[in-house]
Coordinates of N, CA, C and O in Angstrom, one line a residue:
X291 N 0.8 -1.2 0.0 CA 0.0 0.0 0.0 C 0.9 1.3 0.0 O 0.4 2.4 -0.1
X292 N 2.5 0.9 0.1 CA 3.1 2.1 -0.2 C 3.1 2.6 1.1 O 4.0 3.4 1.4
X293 N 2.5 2.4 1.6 CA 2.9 3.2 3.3 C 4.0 3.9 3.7 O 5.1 3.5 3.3
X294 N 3.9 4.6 4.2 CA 5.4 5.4 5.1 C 5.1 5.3 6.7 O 5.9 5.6 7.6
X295 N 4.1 4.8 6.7 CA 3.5 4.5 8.3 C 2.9 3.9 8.8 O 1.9 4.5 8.5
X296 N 2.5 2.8 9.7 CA 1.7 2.1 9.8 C 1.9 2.2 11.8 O 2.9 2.0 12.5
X297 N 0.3 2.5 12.3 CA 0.0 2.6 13.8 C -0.3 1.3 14.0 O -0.3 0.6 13.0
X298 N -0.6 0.5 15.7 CA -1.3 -0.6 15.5 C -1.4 -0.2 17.1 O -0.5 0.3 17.8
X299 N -2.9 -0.5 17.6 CA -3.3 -0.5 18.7 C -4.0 -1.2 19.2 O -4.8 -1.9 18.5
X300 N -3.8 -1.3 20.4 CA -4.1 -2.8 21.0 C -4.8 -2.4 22.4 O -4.1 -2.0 23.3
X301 N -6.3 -2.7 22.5 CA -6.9 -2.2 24.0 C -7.7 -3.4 24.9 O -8.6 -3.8 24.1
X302 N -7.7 -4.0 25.8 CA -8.5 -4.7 26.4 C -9.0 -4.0 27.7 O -8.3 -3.3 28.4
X303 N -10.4 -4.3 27.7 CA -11.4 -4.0 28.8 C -12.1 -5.3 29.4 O -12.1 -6.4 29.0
X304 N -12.8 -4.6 30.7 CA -13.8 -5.8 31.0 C -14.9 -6.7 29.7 O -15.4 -7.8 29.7
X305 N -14.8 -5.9 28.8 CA -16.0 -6.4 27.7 C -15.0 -7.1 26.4 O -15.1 -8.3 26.1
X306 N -14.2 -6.3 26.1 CA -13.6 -6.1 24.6 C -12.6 -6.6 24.5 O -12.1 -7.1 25.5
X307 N -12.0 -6.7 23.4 CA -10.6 -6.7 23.2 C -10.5 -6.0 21.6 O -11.1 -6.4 20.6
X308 N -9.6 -4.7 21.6 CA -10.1 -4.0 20.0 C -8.5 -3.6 19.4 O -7.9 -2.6 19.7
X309 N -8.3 -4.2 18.9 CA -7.1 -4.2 17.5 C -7.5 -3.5 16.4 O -8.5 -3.7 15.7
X310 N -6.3 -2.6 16.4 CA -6.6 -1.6 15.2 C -5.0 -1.2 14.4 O -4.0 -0.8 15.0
X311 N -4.9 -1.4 13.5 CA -4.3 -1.1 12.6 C -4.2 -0.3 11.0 O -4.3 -0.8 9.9
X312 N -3.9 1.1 11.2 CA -4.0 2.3 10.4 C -2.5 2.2 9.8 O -1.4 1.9 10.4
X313 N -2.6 2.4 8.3 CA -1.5 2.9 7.3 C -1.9 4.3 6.6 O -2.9 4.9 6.2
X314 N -0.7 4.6 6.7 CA -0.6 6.2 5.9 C -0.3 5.8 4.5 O 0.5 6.5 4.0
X315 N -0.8 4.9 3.5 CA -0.6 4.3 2.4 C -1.5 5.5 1.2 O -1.8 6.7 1.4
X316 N -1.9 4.6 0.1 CA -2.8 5.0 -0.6 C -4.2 4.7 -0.5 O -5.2 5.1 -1.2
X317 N -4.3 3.9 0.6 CA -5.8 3.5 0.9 C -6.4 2.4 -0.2 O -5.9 1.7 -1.1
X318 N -7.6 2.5 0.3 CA -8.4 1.6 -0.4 C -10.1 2.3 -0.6 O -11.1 2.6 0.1
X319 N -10.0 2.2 -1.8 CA -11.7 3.0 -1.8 C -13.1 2.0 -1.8 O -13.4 0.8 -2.1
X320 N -13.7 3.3 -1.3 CA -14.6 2.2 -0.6 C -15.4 1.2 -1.4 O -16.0 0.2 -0.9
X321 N -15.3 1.5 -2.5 CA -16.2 0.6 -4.1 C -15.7 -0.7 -3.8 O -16.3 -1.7 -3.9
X322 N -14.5 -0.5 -3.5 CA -13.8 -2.4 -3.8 C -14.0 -3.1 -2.5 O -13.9 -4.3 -2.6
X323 N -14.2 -2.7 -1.4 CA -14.6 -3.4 -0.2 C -16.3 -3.9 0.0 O -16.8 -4.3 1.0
X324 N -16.7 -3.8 -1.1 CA -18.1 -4.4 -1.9 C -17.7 -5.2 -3.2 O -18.7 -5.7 -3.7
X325 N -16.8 -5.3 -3.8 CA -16.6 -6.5 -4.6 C -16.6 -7.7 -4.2 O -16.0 -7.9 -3.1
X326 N -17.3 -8.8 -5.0 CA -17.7 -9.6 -4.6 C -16.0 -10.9 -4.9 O -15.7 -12.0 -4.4
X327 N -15.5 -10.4 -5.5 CA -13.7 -10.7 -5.4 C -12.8 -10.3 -4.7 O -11.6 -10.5 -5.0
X328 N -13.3 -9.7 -3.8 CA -12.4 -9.3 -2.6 C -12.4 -10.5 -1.4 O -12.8 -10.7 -0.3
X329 N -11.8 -11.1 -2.5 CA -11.7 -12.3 -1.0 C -10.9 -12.1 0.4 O -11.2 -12.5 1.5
X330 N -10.0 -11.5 0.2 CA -9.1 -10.9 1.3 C -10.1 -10.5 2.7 O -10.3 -11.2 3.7
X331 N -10.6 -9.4 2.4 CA -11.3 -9.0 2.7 C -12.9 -9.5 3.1 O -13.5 -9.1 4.1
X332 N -13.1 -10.2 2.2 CA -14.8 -11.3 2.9 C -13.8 -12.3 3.9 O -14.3 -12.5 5.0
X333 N -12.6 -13.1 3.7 CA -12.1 -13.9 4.6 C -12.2 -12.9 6.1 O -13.0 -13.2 7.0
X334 N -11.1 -11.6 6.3 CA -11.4 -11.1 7.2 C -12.5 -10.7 8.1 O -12.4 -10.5 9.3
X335 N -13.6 -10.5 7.3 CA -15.0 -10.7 7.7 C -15.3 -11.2 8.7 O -15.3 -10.9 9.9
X336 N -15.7 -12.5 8.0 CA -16.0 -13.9 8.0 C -15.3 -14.7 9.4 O -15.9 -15.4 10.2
X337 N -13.6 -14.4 9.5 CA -13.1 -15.0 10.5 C -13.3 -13.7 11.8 O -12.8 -13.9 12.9
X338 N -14.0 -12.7 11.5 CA -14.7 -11.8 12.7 C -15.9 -12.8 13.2 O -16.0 -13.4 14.3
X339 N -16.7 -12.7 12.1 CA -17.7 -13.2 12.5 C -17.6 -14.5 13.6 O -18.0 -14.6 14.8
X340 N -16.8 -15.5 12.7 CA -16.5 -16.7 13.8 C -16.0 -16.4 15.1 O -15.9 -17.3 16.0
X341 N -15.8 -15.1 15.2 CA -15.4 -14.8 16.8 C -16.2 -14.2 17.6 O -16.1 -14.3 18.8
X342 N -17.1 -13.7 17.0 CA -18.2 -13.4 17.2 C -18.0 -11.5 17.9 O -18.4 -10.9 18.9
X343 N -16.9 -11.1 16.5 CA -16.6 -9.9 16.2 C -17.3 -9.4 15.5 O -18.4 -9.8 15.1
X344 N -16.5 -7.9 15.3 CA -16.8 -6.7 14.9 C -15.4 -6.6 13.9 O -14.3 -6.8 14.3
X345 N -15.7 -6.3 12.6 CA -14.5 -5.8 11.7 C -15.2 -4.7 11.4 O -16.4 -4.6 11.5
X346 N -14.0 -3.6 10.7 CA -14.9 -2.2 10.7 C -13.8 -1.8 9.4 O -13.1 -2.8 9.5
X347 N -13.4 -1.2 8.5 CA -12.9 -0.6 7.7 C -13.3 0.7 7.5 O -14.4 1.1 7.2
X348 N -12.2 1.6 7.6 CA -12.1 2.8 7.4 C -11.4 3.1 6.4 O -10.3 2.6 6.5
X349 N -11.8 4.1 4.9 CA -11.5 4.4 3.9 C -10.7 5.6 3.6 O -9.9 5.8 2.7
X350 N -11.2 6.5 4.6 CA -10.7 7.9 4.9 C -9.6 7.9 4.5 O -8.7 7.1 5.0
X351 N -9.2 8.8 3.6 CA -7.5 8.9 3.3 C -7.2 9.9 4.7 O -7.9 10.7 5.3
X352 N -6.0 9.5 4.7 CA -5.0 9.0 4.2 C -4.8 7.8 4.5 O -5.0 7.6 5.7
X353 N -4.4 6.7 3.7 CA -4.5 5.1 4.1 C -5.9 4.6 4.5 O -6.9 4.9 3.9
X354 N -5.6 3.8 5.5 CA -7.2 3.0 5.8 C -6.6 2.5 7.0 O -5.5 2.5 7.3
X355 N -7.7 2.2 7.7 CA -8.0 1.9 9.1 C -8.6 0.4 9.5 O -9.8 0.4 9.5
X356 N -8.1 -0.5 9.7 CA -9.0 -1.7 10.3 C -9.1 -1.6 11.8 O -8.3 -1.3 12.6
X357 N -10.0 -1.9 11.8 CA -10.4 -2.5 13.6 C -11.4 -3.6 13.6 O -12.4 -3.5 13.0
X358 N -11.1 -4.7 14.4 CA -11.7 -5.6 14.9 C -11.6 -5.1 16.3 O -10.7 -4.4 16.8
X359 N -13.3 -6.1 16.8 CA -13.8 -5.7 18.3 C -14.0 -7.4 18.6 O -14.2 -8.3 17.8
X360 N -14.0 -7.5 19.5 CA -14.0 -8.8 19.8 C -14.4 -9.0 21.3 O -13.7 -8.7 22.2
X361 N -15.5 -9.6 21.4 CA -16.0 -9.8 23.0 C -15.1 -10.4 24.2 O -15.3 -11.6 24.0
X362 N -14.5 -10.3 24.9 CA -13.3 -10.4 26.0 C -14.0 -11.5 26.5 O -13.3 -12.4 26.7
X363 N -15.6 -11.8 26.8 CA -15.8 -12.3 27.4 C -15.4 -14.2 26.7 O -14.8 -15.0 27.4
X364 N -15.7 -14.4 25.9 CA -15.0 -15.4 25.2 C -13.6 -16.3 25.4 O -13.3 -17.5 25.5
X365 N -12.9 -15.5 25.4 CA -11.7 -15.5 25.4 C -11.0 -15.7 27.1 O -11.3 -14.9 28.0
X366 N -10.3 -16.6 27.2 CA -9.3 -16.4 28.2 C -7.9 -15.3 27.9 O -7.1 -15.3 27.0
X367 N -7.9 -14.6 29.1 CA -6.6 -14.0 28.7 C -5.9 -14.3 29.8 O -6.4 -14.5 30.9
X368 N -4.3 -14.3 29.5 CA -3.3 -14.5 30.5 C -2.2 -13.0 30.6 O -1.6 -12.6 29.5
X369 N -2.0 -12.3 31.9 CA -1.3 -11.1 31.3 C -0.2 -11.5 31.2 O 0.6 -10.7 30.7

């Protein structure tokens, strides 16, 4: 994506657990995240869903934004 930057944030609460990862790239517009050949992208979905997530895409230039949400309560965590 050409990036010069890429953030990645990582939060856990009593509820959540929310991973985000932003590039300062060229992005991705929003038309192609509705193609029905974006498999990349329906896989990422899809393996939210089995978690019984939240995936979110942000288009906004500069770059793009993913975040998955993911219920804490599921999951065991060890700190």
């Amino acid at each position: 994506a050409y990036a010069q930057r890429v953030d990645f944030y990582l939060s856990l609460n009593n509820s959540t657990i929310v991973v985000s990862i932003s590039d300062y790239g060229i992005g991705i517009k929003a038309e192609q995240l509705e193609k029905h050949n974006a498999f990349g992208i329906l896989g990422m979905r899809e393996r939210a869903l089995l978690l019984h997530g939240i995936l979110e895409i942000d288009c906004a230039p500069p770059g793009a934004t993913i975040r998955l949400t993911l219920p804490h309560s599921d999951y065991e965590v060890n700190p």
